[in-house]
């Protein structure tokens, strides 16, 4: 494991990287802005995503030259021992529309281990961060604290979205959503995986789950949650290898300390098992 002092230095860099773009993003938030689309009309991007990522990338490479930066918008650049995963705006649809639930996420990985990370909620001016020695919110140590029984718990999940209807079938996906809605006391769909997991870490919500995340969405969040005492479980969904690091698993369930949520775990396992089977059944294309 990385020495605590080195990890703390990387956490400081991650924190400053998120703060770097806060003024520009706040100035743009709830202003008139053009919106582009990536994969489909549900996957939006703005010039503020691209500009923020470029600014963070330049900052990280200058502060830690021995680095590679992997961003959501521009891919990878640089080369080095420290691998940064950057989501300049997690929750872009919220940001573009004026809904105040989005964040900036920066996580550092060394030798396959997440060693530092920061998630900034610019609107609330709330900074979550972690290194190998602990987790903090605005400089104060945090501990997750979940309601033990799922029937009295609050769950954040984006499932299902249109992509899930295509992959799982509408009736199946809606039935799974109904089970979660009927089981949990409260279910919310705010729209940012990183910020949702950070809320679990802080003890402000009991659990979060998603089935379409990337490494830049969760790199910082996984460490913050685990260092606060929470649990993170990745699901391959047939898109990652069976032995893949949870960092690269597109599905996840995040729970606070003390949580025992069999319905949530069962739904997540069913989604993953079904998609693994479908992926295995796809015909393989021969390579000449």
Short mmCIF file of C-alpha atoms in Angstrom, two decimals:
data_model
loop_
_atom_site.label_atom_id
_atom_site.label_comp_id
_atom_site.label_asym_id
_atom_site.label_seq_id
_atom_site.Cartn_x
_atom_site.Cartn_y
_atom_site.Cartn_z
CA UNK A 1 0.00 0.00 0.00
CA UNK A 2 1.14 3.53 -0.75
CA UNK A 3 2.61 5.40 2.23
CA UNK A 4 0.06 7.74 3.86
CA UNK A 5 2.11 10.87 3.25
CA UNK A 6 2.35 10.21 -0.49
CA UNK A 7 -1.35 9.40 -0.65
CA UNK A 8 -2.17 12.60 1.25
CA UNK A 9 -0.18 14.64 -1.28
CA UNK A 10 -2.18 13.13 -4.13
CA UNK A 11 -5.41 13.85 -2.25
CA UNK A 12 -4.37 17.48 -1.93
CA UNK A 13 -3.72 17.64 -5.69
CA UNK A 14 -7.12 16.05 -6.40
CA UNK A 15 -8.87 18.52 -4.11
CA UNK A 16 -7.19 21.49 -5.76
CA UNK A 17 -7.97 20.12 -9.20
CA UNK A 18 -11.70 20.05 -8.44
CA UNK A 19 -11.59 23.53 -6.93
CA UNK A 20 -9.77 24.85 -10.00
CA UNK A 21 -12.87 24.64 -12.21
CA UNK A 22 -15.48 25.58 -9.59
CA UNK A 23 -15.72 29.31 -10.46
CA UNK A 24 -16.16 28.75 -14.20
CA UNK A 25 -18.73 26.00 -13.69
CA UNK A 26 -20.76 28.06 -11.23
CA UNK A 27 -20.71 31.00 -13.65
CA UNK A 28 -22.07 28.74 -16.40
CA UNK A 29 -24.64 26.93 -14.27
CA UNK A 30 -28.22 28.05 -14.98
CA UNK A 31 -27.07 30.15 -17.89
CA UNK A 32 -28.07 29.63 -21.51
CA UNK A 33 -25.81 26.94 -22.95
CA UNK A 34 -25.62 24.74 -26.00
CA UNK A 35 -25.99 21.01 -25.43
CA UNK A 36 -24.52 18.28 -27.63
CA UNK A 37 -25.18 14.55 -27.55
CA UNK A 38 -22.74 11.64 -27.50
CA UNK A 39 -24.19 8.12 -27.71
CA UNK A 40 -27.86 9.17 -27.81
CA UNK A 41 -30.22 11.92 -26.65
CA UNK A 42 -29.85 10.66 -23.05
CA UNK A 43 -26.06 11.22 -23.08
CA UNK A 44 -25.44 14.97 -23.11
CA UNK A 45 -22.24 17.01 -23.12
CA UNK A 46 -21.45 20.73 -23.07
CA UNK A 47 -18.39 22.80 -23.85
CA UNK A 48 -18.03 23.28 -20.10
CA UNK A 49 -17.36 19.54 -19.70
CA UNK A 50 -14.60 19.73 -22.31
CA UNK A 51 -13.06 22.97 -21.03
CA UNK A 52 -13.10 21.81 -17.41
CA UNK A 53 -11.48 18.52 -18.29
CA UNK A 54 -8.77 20.28 -20.28
CA UNK A 55 -8.03 22.60 -17.36
CA UNK A 56 -7.91 19.72 -14.85
CA UNK A 57 -5.74 17.63 -17.19
CA UNK A 58 -3.18 20.43 -17.59
CA UNK A 59 -3.15 21.03 -13.85
CA UNK A 60 -2.61 17.37 -12.92
CA UNK A 61 0.19 16.86 -15.45
CA UNK A 62 1.92 20.00 -14.19
CA UNK A 63 1.53 19.12 -10.50
CA UNK A 64 2.41 15.44 -10.88
CA UNK A 65 4.47 14.96 -14.07
CA UNK A 66 4.71 11.21 -13.47
CA UNK A 67 1.05 10.87 -14.47
CA UNK A 68 -1.43 9.64 -17.02
CA UNK A 69 -4.82 11.35 -17.11
CA UNK A 70 -7.91 9.51 -18.31
CA UNK A 71 -10.89 11.79 -18.82
CA UNK A 72 -14.46 11.15 -19.89
CA UNK A 73 -14.33 13.59 -22.78
CA UNK A 74 -10.83 13.42 -24.27
CA UNK A 75 -9.52 9.99 -23.30
CA UNK A 76 -5.98 9.38 -22.07
CA UNK A 77 -2.88 11.54 -22.21
CA UNK A 78 0.49 11.56 -20.49
CA UNK A 79 2.42 8.61 -19.12
CA UNK A 80 3.42 7.76 -15.58
CA UNK A 81 2.97 5.81 -12.38
CA UNK A 82 -0.07 7.78 -11.21
CA UNK A 83 -3.22 7.27 -13.26
CA UNK A 84 -5.87 9.92 -12.79
CA UNK A 85 -9.52 9.33 -13.63
CA UNK A 86 -11.38 12.58 -14.25
CA UNK A 87 -15.06 13.31 -14.69
CA UNK A 88 -15.27 17.10 -15.16
CA UNK A 89 -19.06 17.13 -14.66
CA UNK A 90 -20.75 13.99 -13.39
CA UNK A 91 -24.42 14.74 -13.90
CA UNK A 92 -24.12 16.86 -17.04
CA UNK A 93 -27.84 16.61 -17.81
CA UNK A 94 -28.57 18.16 -14.42
CA UNK A 95 -25.90 20.83 -14.91
CA UNK A 96 -27.21 21.76 -18.36
CA UNK A 97 -30.81 22.01 -17.20
CA UNK A 98 -30.21 23.83 -13.91
CA UNK A 99 -30.75 21.00 -11.42
CA UNK A 100 -28.26 21.34 -8.55
CA UNK A 101 -27.04 17.75 -8.30
CA UNK A 102 -23.76 17.39 -10.21
CA UNK A 103 -20.12 17.28 -9.27
CA UNK A 104 -16.47 17.22 -10.32
CA UNK A 105 -14.64 13.95 -9.61
CA UNK A 106 -10.89 13.24 -9.64
CA UNK A 107 -9.42 9.91 -8.51
CA UNK A 108 -5.81 8.67 -8.41
CA UNK A 109 -4.79 5.05 -9.01
CA UNK A 110 -1.29 3.63 -8.49
CA UNK A 111 -0.43 0.01 -9.33
CA UNK A 112 -4.13 -0.80 -9.66
CA UNK A 113 -5.03 0.62 -6.24
CA UNK A 114 -7.18 3.72 -5.71
CA UNK A 115 -5.05 5.83 -3.38
CA UNK A 116 -6.62 9.30 -3.40
CA UNK A 117 -9.70 11.10 -4.63
CA UNK A 118 -11.88 14.17 -4.39
CA UNK A 119 -15.49 14.91 -5.33
CA UNK A 120 -16.67 18.52 -5.30
CA UNK A 121 -20.30 19.61 -5.27
CA UNK A 122 -19.71 23.15 -6.58
CA UNK A 123 -23.20 24.47 -5.87
CA UNK A 124 -23.31 23.34 -2.24
CA UNK A 125 -19.56 24.03 -1.91
CA UNK A 126 -19.12 20.57 -0.43
CA UNK A 127 -15.82 18.76 -0.92
CA UNK A 128 -15.55 15.03 -0.23
CA UNK A 129 -12.09 13.49 -0.30
CA UNK A 130 -10.09 10.47 0.80
CA UNK A 131 -6.62 8.98 0.90
CA UNK A 132 -5.25 5.78 2.40
CA UNK A 133 -5.67 7.13 5.93
CA UNK A 134 -9.31 8.27 5.92
CA UNK A 135 -12.18 10.20 4.35
CA UNK A 136 -13.34 13.78 4.87
CA UNK A 137 -16.11 16.22 4.00
CA UNK A 138 -14.96 19.84 3.98
CA UNK A 139 -12.00 18.81 6.10
CA UNK A 140 -14.00 16.96 8.77
CA UNK A 141 -13.71 13.15 9.09
CA UNK A 142 -16.79 11.28 7.89
CA UNK A 143 -18.28 7.88 8.74
CA UNK A 144 -21.09 6.26 6.80
CA UNK A 145 -24.11 5.25 8.84
CA UNK A 146 -26.92 3.30 7.18
CA UNK A 147 -30.31 2.22 8.47
CA UNK A 148 -29.94 -1.55 9.00
CA UNK A 149 -33.32 -2.57 7.54
CA UNK A 150 -33.94 -1.80 3.84
CA UNK A 151 -37.64 -1.23 4.52
CA UNK A 152 -36.70 1.92 6.43
CA UNK A 153 -33.81 2.95 4.19
CA UNK A 154 -33.31 5.51 1.43
CA UNK A 155 -31.93 4.33 -1.91
CA UNK A 156 -30.52 6.41 -4.75
CA UNK A 157 -30.57 4.68 -8.13
CA UNK A 158 -30.85 5.66 -11.77
CA UNK A 159 -32.15 2.22 -12.76
CA UNK A 160 -33.88 1.85 -15.11
CA UNK A 161 -33.01 4.26 -17.91
CA UNK A 162 -33.73 3.78 -21.62
CA UNK A 163 -30.52 1.77 -22.05
CA UNK A 164 -31.71 -0.67 -19.37
CA UNK A 165 -34.99 -1.16 -21.23
CA UNK A 166 -33.01 -2.17 -24.31
CA UNK A 167 -30.73 -4.52 -22.39
CA UNK A 168 -33.14 -6.10 -19.90
CA UNK A 169 -36.53 -5.61 -21.54
CA UNK A 170 -39.00 -2.95 -20.41
CA UNK A 171 -41.29 -5.22 -18.40
CA UNK A 172 -38.41 -6.93 -16.61
CA UNK A 173 -36.68 -3.63 -15.82
CA UNK A 174 -39.88 -2.01 -14.56
CA UNK A 175 -40.64 -5.05 -12.41
CA UNK A 176 -37.21 -4.77 -10.80
CA UNK A 177 -37.75 -1.06 -10.25
CA UNK A 178 -41.12 -1.82 -8.67
CA UNK A 179 -39.49 -4.26 -6.23
CA UNK A 180 -37.03 -1.60 -5.14
CA UNK A 181 -39.74 1.06 -4.87
CA UNK A 182 -41.99 -1.19 -2.81
CA UNK A 183 -39.18 -2.42 -0.55
CA UNK A 184 -37.32 0.78 0.32
CA UNK A 185 -38.89 3.51 2.40
CA UNK A 186 -37.64 6.13 -0.05
CA UNK A 187 -36.19 5.91 -3.57
CA UNK A 188 -34.62 8.84 -5.40
CA UNK A 189 -33.13 9.35 -8.89
CA UNK A 190 -30.95 12.50 -8.69
CA UNK A 191 -28.59 11.66 -11.56
CA UNK A 192 -24.92 11.61 -10.51
CA UNK A 193 -23.24 8.36 -9.46
CA UNK A 194 -20.19 9.99 -7.89
CA UNK A 195 -22.22 12.42 -5.80
CA UNK A 196 -24.74 9.73 -4.83
CA UNK A 197 -21.98 7.47 -3.51
CA UNK A 198 -20.42 10.41 -1.67
CA UNK A 199 -23.76 10.95 0.06
CA UNK A 200 -23.70 7.32 1.20
CA UNK A 201 -20.18 7.86 2.53
CA UNK A 202 -21.30 10.91 4.48
CA UNK A 203 -24.23 9.05 6.02
CA UNK A 204 -26.81 11.26 4.29
CA UNK A 205 -28.38 8.37 2.39
CA UNK A 206 -28.28 4.62 2.98
CA UNK A 207 -27.47 3.11 -0.41
CA UNK A 208 -26.84 3.84 -4.08
CA UNK A 209 -26.85 1.60 -7.13
CA UNK A 210 -26.17 1.99 -10.84
CA UNK A 211 -25.65 -0.14 -13.93
CA UNK A 212 -23.89 2.07 -16.44
CA UNK A 213 -20.87 3.69 -14.80
CA UNK A 214 -17.28 4.14 -15.96
CA UNK A 215 -14.01 4.35 -14.04
CA UNK A 216 -14.02 8.16 -14.05
CA UNK A 217 -17.48 8.14 -12.42
CA UNK A 218 -16.48 6.01 -9.44
CA UNK A 219 -12.69 6.10 -8.92
CA UNK A 220 -12.80 8.77 -6.22
CA UNK A 221 -16.18 7.65 -4.87
CA UNK A 222 -15.11 4.05 -4.18
CA UNK A 223 -12.24 5.17 -1.98
CA UNK A 224 -14.27 7.84 -0.18
CA UNK A 225 -17.00 5.31 0.58
CA UNK A 226 -14.68 2.57 1.78
CA UNK A 227 -12.58 4.91 3.88
CA UNK A 228 -15.79 6.10 5.56
CA UNK A 229 -16.66 2.52 6.51
CA UNK A 230 -19.14 1.79 3.73
CA UNK A 231 -19.19 -1.11 1.29
CA UNK A 232 -18.84 -1.05 -2.49
CA UNK A 233 -19.60 -4.05 -4.70
CA UNK A 234 -18.99 -4.04 -8.44
CA UNK A 235 -20.92 -6.05 -11.04
CA UNK A 236 -19.39 -6.97 -14.40
CA UNK A 237 -22.70 -7.10 -16.33
CA UNK A 238 -20.92 -9.14 -18.99
CA UNK A 239 -18.90 -6.11 -20.08
CA UNK A 240 -15.88 -6.65 -17.85
CA UNK A 241 -13.99 -9.86 -17.17
CA UNK A 242 -14.96 -12.00 -14.21
CA UNK A 243 -11.75 -10.99 -12.42
CA UNK A 244 -11.94 -7.31 -13.36
CA UNK A 245 -11.24 -4.67 -10.74
CA UNK A 246 -14.39 -3.08 -9.35
CA UNK A 247 -13.09 0.19 -10.78
CA UNK A 248 -13.89 -1.16 -14.24
CA UNK A 249 -17.21 -2.80 -13.45
CA UNK A 250 -20.17 -0.95 -15.01
CA UNK A 251 -22.54 -1.99 -12.24
CA UNK A 252 -22.32 -1.23 -8.53
CA UNK A 253 -24.11 -1.29 -5.21
CA UNK A 254 -22.85 1.10 -2.53
CA UNK A 255 -24.12 0.75 1.02
CA UNK A 256 -23.39 2.50 4.27
CA UNK A 257 -22.02 0.81 7.37
CA UNK A 258 -24.52 -1.53 8.98
CA UNK A 259 -26.71 -1.99 5.90
CA UNK A 260 -28.29 -5.37 5.14
CA UNK A 261 -30.33 -4.99 1.94
CA UNK A 262 -31.10 -8.40 0.39
CA UNK A 263 -33.63 -7.06 -2.10
CA UNK A 264 -31.15 -4.55 -3.53
CA UNK A 265 -28.40 -7.14 -3.72
CA UNK A 266 -30.77 -9.63 -5.32
CA UNK A 267 -31.92 -7.19 -8.00
CA UNK A 268 -28.31 -6.24 -8.79
CA UNK A 269 -27.29 -9.89 -9.02
CA UNK A 270 -30.22 -10.65 -11.32
CA UNK A 271 -29.32 -7.77 -13.63
CA UNK A 272 -25.69 -8.85 -13.77
CA UNK A 273 -26.45 -12.57 -14.24
CA UNK A 274 -28.87 -11.87 -17.10
CA UNK A 275 -26.48 -9.58 -18.91
CA UNK A 276 -23.53 -11.95 -18.46
CA UNK A 277 -25.61 -14.72 -20.03
CA UNK A 278 -26.64 -12.50 -22.94
CA UNK A 279 -23.05 -11.42 -23.53
CA UNK A 280 -21.88 -15.03 -23.54
CA UNK A 281 -24.57 -15.92 -26.08
CA UNK A 282 -23.48 -13.23 -28.54
CA UNK A 283 -21.74 -14.73 -31.62
CA UNK A 284 -18.03 -14.12 -31.68
CA UNK A 285 -16.58 -12.38 -34.73
CA UNK A 286 -13.57 -14.20 -36.16
CA UNK A 287 -10.46 -12.09 -36.62
CA UNK A 288 -8.49 -12.80 -39.80
#
